[in-house]
mmCIF file of C-alpha atoms and ligand atoms in Angstrom:
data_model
loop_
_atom_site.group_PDB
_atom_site.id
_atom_site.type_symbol
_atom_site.label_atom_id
_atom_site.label_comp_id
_atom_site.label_asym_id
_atom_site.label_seq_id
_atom_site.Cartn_x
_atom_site.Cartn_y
_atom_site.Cartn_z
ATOM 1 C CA UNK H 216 11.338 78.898 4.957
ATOM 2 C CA UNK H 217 12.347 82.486 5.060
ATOM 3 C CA UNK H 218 15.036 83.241 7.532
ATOM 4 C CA UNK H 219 15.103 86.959 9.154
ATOM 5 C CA UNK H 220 18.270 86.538 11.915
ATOM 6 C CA UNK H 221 18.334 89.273 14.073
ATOM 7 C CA UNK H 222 21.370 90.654 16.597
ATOM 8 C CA UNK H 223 19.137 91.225 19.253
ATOM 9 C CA UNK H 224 15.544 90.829 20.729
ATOM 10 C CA UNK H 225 14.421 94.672 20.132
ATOM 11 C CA UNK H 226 15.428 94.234 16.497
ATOM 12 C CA UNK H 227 13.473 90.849 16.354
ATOM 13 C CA UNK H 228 10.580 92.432 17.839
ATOM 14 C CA UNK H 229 10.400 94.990 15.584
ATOM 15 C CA UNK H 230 10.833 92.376 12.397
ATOM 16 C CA UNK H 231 7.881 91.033 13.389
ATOM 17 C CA UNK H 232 5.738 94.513 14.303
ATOM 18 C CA UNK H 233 6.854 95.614 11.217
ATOM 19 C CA UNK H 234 4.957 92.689 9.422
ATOM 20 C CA UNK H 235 1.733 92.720 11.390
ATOM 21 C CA UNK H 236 1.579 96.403 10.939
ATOM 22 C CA UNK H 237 2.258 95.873 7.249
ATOM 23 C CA UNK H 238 -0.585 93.843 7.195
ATOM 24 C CA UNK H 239 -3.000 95.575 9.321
ATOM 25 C CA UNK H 240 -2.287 98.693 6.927
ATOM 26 C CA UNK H 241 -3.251 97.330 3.584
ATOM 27 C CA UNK H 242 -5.739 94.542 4.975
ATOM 28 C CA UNK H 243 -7.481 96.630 7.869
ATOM 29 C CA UNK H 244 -9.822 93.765 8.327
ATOM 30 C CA UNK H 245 -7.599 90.773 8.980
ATOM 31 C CA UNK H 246 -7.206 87.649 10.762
ATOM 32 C CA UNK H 247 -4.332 87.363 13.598
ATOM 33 C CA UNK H 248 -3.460 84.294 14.690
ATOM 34 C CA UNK H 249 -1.806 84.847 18.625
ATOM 35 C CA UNK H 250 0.532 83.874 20.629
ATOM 36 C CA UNK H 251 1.586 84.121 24.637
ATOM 37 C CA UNK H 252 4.704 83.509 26.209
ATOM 38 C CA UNK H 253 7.705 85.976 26.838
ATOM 39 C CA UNK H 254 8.829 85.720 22.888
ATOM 40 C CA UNK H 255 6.009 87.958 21.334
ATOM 41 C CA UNK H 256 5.791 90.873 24.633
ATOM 42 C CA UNK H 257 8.679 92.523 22.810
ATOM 43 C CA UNK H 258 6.078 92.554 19.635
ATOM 44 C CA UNK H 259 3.119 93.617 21.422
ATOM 45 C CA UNK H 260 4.945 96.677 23.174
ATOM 46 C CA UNK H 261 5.822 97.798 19.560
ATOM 47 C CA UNK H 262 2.612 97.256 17.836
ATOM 48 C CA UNK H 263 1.113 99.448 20.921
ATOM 49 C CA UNK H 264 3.591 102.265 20.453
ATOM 50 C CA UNK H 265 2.390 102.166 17.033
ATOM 51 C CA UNK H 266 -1.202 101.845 17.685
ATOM 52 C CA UNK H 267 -0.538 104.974 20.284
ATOM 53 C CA UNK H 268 1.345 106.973 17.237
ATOM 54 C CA UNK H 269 -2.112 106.502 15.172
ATOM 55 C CA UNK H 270 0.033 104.605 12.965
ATOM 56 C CA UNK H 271 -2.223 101.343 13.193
ATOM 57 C CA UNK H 272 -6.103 100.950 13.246
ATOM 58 C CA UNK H 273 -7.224 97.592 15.065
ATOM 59 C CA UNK H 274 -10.916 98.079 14.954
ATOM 60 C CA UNK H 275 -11.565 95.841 12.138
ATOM 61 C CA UNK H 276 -8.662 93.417 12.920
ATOM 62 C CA UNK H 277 -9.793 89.693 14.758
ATOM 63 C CA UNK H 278 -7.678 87.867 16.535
ATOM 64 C CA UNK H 279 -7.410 83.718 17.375
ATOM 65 C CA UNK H 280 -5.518 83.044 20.644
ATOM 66 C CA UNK H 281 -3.454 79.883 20.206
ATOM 67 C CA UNK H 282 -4.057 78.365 23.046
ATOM 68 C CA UNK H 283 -5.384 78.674 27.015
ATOM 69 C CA UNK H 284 -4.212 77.214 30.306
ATOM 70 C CA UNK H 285 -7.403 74.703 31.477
ATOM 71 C CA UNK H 286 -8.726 74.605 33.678
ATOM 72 C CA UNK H 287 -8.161 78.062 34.516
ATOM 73 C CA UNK H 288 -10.522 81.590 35.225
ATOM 74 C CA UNK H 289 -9.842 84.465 32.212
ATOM 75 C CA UNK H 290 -9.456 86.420 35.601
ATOM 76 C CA UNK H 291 -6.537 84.800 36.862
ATOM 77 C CA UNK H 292 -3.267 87.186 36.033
ATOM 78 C CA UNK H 293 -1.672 83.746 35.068
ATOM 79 C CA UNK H 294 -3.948 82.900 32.253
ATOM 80 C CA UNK H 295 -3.395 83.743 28.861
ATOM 81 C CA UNK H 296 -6.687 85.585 28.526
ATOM 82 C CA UNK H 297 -5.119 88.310 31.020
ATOM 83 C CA UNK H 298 -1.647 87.662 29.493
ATOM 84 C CA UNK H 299 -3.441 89.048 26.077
ATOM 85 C CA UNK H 300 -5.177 92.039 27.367
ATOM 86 C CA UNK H 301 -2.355 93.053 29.363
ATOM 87 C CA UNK H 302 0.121 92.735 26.791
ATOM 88 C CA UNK H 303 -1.922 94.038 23.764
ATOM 89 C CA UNK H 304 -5.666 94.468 23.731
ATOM 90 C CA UNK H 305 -6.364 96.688 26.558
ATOM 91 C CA UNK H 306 -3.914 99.351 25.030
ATOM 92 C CA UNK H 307 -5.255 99.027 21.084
ATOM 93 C CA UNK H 308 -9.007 99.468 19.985
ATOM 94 C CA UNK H 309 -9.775 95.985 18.834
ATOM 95 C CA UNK H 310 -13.506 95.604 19.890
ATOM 96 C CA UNK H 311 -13.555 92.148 22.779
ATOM 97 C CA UNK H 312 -15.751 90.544 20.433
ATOM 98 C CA UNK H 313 -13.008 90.252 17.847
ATOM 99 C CA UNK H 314 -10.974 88.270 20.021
ATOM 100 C CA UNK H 315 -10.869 85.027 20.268
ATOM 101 C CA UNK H 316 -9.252 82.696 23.121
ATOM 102 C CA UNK H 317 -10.188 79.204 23.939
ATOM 103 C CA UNK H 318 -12.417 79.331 26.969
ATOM 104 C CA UNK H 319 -10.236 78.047 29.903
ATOM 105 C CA UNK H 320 -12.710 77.423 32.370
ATOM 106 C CA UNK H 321 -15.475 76.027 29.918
ATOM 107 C CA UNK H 322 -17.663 73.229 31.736
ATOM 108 C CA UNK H 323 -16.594 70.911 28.851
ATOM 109 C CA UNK H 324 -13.030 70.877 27.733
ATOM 110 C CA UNK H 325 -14.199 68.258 24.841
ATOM 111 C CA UNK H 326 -17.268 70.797 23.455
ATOM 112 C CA UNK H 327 -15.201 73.897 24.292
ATOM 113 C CA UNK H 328 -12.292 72.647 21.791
ATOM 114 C CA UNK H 329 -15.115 71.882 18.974
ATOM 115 C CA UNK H 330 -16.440 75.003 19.557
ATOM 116 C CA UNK H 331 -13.033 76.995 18.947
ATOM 117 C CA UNK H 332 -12.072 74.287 15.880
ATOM 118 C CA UNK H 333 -15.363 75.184 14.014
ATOM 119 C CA UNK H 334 -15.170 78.967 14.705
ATOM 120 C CA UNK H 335 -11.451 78.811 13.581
ATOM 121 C CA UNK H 336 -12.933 77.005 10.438
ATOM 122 C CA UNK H 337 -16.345 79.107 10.014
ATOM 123 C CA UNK H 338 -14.052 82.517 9.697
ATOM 124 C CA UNK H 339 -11.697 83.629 7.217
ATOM 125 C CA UNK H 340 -8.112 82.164 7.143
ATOM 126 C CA UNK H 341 -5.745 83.264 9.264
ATOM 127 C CA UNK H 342 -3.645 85.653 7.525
ATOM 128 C CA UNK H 343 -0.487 86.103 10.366
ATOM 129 C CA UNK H 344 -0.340 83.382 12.994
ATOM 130 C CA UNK H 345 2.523 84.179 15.421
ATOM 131 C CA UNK H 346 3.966 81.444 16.913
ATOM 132 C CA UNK H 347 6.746 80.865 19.726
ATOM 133 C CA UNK H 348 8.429 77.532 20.356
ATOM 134 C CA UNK H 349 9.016 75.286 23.145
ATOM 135 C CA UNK H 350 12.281 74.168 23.856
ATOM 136 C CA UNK H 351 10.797 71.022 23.468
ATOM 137 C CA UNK H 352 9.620 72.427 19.794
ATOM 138 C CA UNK H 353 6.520 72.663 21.115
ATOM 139 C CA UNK H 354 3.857 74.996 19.250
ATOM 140 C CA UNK H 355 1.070 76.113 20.738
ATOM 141 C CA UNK H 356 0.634 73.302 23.733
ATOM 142 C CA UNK H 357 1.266 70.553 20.722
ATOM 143 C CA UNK H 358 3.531 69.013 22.788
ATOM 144 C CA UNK H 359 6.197 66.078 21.619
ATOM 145 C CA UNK H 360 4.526 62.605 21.457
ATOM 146 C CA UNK H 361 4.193 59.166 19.810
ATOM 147 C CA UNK H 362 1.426 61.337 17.637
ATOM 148 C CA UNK H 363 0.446 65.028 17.336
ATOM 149 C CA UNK H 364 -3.590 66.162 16.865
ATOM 150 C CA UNK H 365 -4.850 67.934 13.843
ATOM 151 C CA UNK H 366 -7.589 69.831 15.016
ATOM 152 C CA UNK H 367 -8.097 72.017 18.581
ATOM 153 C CA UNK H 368 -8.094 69.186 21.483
ATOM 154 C CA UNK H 369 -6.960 69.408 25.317
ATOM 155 C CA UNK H 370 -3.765 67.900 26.233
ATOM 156 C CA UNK H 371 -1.644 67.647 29.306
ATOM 157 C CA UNK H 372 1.598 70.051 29.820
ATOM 158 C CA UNK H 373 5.069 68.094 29.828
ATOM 159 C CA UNK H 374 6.938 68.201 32.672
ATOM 160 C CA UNK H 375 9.586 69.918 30.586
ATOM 161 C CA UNK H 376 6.733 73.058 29.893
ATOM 162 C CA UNK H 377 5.520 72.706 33.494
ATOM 163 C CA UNK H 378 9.116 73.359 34.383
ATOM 164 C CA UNK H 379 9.300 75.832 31.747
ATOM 165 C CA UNK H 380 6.149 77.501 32.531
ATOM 166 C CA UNK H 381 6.715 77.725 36.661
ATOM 167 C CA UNK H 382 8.895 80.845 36.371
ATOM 168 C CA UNK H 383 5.686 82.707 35.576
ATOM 169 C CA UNK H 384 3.566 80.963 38.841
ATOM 170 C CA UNK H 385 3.973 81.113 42.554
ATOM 171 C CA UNK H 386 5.340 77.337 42.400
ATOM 172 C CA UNK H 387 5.655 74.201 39.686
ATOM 173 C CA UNK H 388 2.599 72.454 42.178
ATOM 174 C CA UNK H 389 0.575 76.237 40.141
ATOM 175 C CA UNK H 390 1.146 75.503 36.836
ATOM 176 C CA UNK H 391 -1.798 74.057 35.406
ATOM 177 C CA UNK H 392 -1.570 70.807 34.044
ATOM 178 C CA UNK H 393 -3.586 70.690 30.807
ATOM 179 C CA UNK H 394 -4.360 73.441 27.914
ATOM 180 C CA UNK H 395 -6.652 73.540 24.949
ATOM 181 C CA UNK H 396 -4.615 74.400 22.130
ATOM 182 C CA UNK H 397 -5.163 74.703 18.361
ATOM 183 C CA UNK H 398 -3.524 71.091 16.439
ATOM 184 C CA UNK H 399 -0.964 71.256 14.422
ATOM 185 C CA UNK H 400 -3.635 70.942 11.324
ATOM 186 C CA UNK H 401 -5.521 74.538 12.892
ATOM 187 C CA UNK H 402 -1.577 76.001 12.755
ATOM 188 C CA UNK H 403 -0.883 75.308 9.479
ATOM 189 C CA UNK H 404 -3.616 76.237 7.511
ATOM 190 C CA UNK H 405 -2.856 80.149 8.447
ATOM 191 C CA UNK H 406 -1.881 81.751 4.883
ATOM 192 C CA UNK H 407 1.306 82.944 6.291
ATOM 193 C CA UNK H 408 2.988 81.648 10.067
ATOM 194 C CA UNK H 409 5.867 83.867 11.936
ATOM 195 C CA UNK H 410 7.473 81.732 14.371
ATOM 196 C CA UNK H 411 9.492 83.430 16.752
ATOM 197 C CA UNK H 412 12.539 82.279 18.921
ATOM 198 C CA UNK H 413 15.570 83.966 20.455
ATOM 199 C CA UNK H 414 18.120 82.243 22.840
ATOM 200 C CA UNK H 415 20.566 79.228 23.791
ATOM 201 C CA UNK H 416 17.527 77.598 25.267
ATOM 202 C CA UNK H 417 15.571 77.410 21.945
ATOM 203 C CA UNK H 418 18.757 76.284 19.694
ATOM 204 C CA UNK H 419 18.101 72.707 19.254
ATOM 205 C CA UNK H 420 14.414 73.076 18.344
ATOM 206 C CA UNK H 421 15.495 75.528 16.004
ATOM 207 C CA UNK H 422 18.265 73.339 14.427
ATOM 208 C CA UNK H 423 15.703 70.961 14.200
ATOM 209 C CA UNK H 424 13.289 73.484 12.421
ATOM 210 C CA UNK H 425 16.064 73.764 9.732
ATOM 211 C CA UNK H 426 16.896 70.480 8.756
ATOM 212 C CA UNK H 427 15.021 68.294 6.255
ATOM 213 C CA UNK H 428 12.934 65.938 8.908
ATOM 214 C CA UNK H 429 9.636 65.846 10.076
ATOM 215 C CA UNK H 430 8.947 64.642 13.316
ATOM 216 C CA UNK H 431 6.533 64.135 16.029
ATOM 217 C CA UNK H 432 9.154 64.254 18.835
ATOM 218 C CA UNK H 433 9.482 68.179 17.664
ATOM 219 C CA UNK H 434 6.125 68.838 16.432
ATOM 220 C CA UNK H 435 7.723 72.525 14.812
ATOM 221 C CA UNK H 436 8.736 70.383 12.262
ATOM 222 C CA UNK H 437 5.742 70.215 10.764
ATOM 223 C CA UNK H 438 6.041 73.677 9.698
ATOM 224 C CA UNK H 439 8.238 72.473 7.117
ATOM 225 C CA UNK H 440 5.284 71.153 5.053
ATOM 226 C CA UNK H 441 3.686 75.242 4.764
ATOM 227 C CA UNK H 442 4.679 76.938 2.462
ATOM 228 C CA UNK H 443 4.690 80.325 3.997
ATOM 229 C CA UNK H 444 6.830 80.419 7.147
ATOM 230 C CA UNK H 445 9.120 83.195 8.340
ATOM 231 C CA UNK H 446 11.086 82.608 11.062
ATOM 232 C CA UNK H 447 12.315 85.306 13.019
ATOM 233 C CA UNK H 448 14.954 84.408 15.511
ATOM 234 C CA UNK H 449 18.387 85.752 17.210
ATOM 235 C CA UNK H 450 21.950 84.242 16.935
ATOM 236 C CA UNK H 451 21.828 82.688 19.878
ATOM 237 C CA UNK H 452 19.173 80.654 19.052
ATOM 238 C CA UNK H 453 20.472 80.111 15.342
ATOM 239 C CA UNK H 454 24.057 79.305 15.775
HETATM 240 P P1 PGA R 33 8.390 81.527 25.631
HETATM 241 O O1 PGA R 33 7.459 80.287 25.311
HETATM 242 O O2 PGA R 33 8.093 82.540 24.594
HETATM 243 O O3 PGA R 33 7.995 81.967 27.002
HETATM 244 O O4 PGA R 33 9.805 81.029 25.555
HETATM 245 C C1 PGA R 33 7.332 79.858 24.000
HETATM 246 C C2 PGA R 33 6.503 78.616 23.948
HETATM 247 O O5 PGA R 33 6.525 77.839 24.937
HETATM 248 O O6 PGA R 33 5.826 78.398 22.931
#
């Protein structure tokens, strides 16, 4: 695993803008592979200063969301649907039907994660997925369990990521209690994964990243087994 340890969260950010927009330049037509949370915003705001520059051309790029609250409206400013074109697509010219999320308010969860898994599979690989981690070591909404899933599936939040999570809602009783999220198995076949993570509160998922054992309990750990990972993270969350 490649290790890029950064002093701060600006210079983090801009680690991880400077791949994407490597990317985008030479491969104007590639797969993303997205992530929400307050880890990547620092990202986004950089690759839309760039985009606003004329540095970067997204109108060929397509995007995979990780994951989506369920059940829960694209219109609601908690879902990650608005989190995305808030953050990122509403400022860059990627055309909406490059982007994909999973559907969060999709009659059936069960058909609606097939759907995404097979789309995900139909297209080419991902060529950047950005990831953030849970304190937990959560990725994506793979949250730690007895057994992790391979392939898109709907799961219910921990009470550790409700608790997480409620600093963005009204209340914890808001926070929706299930997601569809990509499995571990969608994660890792990206050609290339950037997992970011700055802060004391992501420090002993991270420690666990970087030791030599795999386990369900911190389902990051499974990155260990691609052989492409760059993790991008601050001293705080390193040390
Ligand atoms: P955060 O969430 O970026 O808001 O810390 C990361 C995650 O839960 O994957």
């Amino acid at each position: 695993m490649e290790l890029i340890l950064c002093k701060t969260y600006e210079e983090m950010s801009l680690a991880a803008a400077d791949q994407i927009s490597e990317l985008v330049c030479k491969k104007p037509d590639c797969t993303l592979g997205l992530a929400t949370g307050s880890t990547p915003v620092g990202m986004y705001r950089e690759l839309v200063k760039r985009y606003e520059k004329g540095e970067l051309d997204f109108s060929k790029v397509k995007t995979f969301n990780l994951d989506e609250y369920y059940p829960i409206s694209p219109e609601n400013d908690q879902s990650y649907y608005y989190f995305m074109h808030d953050n990122l697509f509403s400022h860059i010219n990627i055309p909406e039907e490059n982007i994909n999320i999973p559907c969060g308010n999709a009659p059936d969860a069960e058909a609606e994660c097939h759907r995404y898994e097979d789309l995900i599979a139909a297209s080419e690989a991902v060529d950047i997925q950005i990831l953030g981690i849970g304190q937990n070591g959560h990725i994506g909404f793979n949250e730690p369990d007895d057994f992790l899933y391979a392939s898109t599936h709907i799961t219910g939040l921990t009470d550790s990521t409700i608790a997480a999570n409620a600093r963005f809602f009204e209340s914890e009783n808001d926070v929706p209690k299930k997601a569809l999220t990509m499995g571990i198995g969608t994660i890792l076949r990206a050609k290339k994964i950037i997992l970011l993570a700055n802060g004391k509160s992501k420090h002993a998922a991270i420690s666990a990243l970087l030791d030599d054992k795999i386990t369900t309990s911190c389902p990051a750990t499974f990155l260990k087994t691609h052989p492409n990972v760059v993790l991008i993270c601050d001293e705080e969350a390193y040390n």
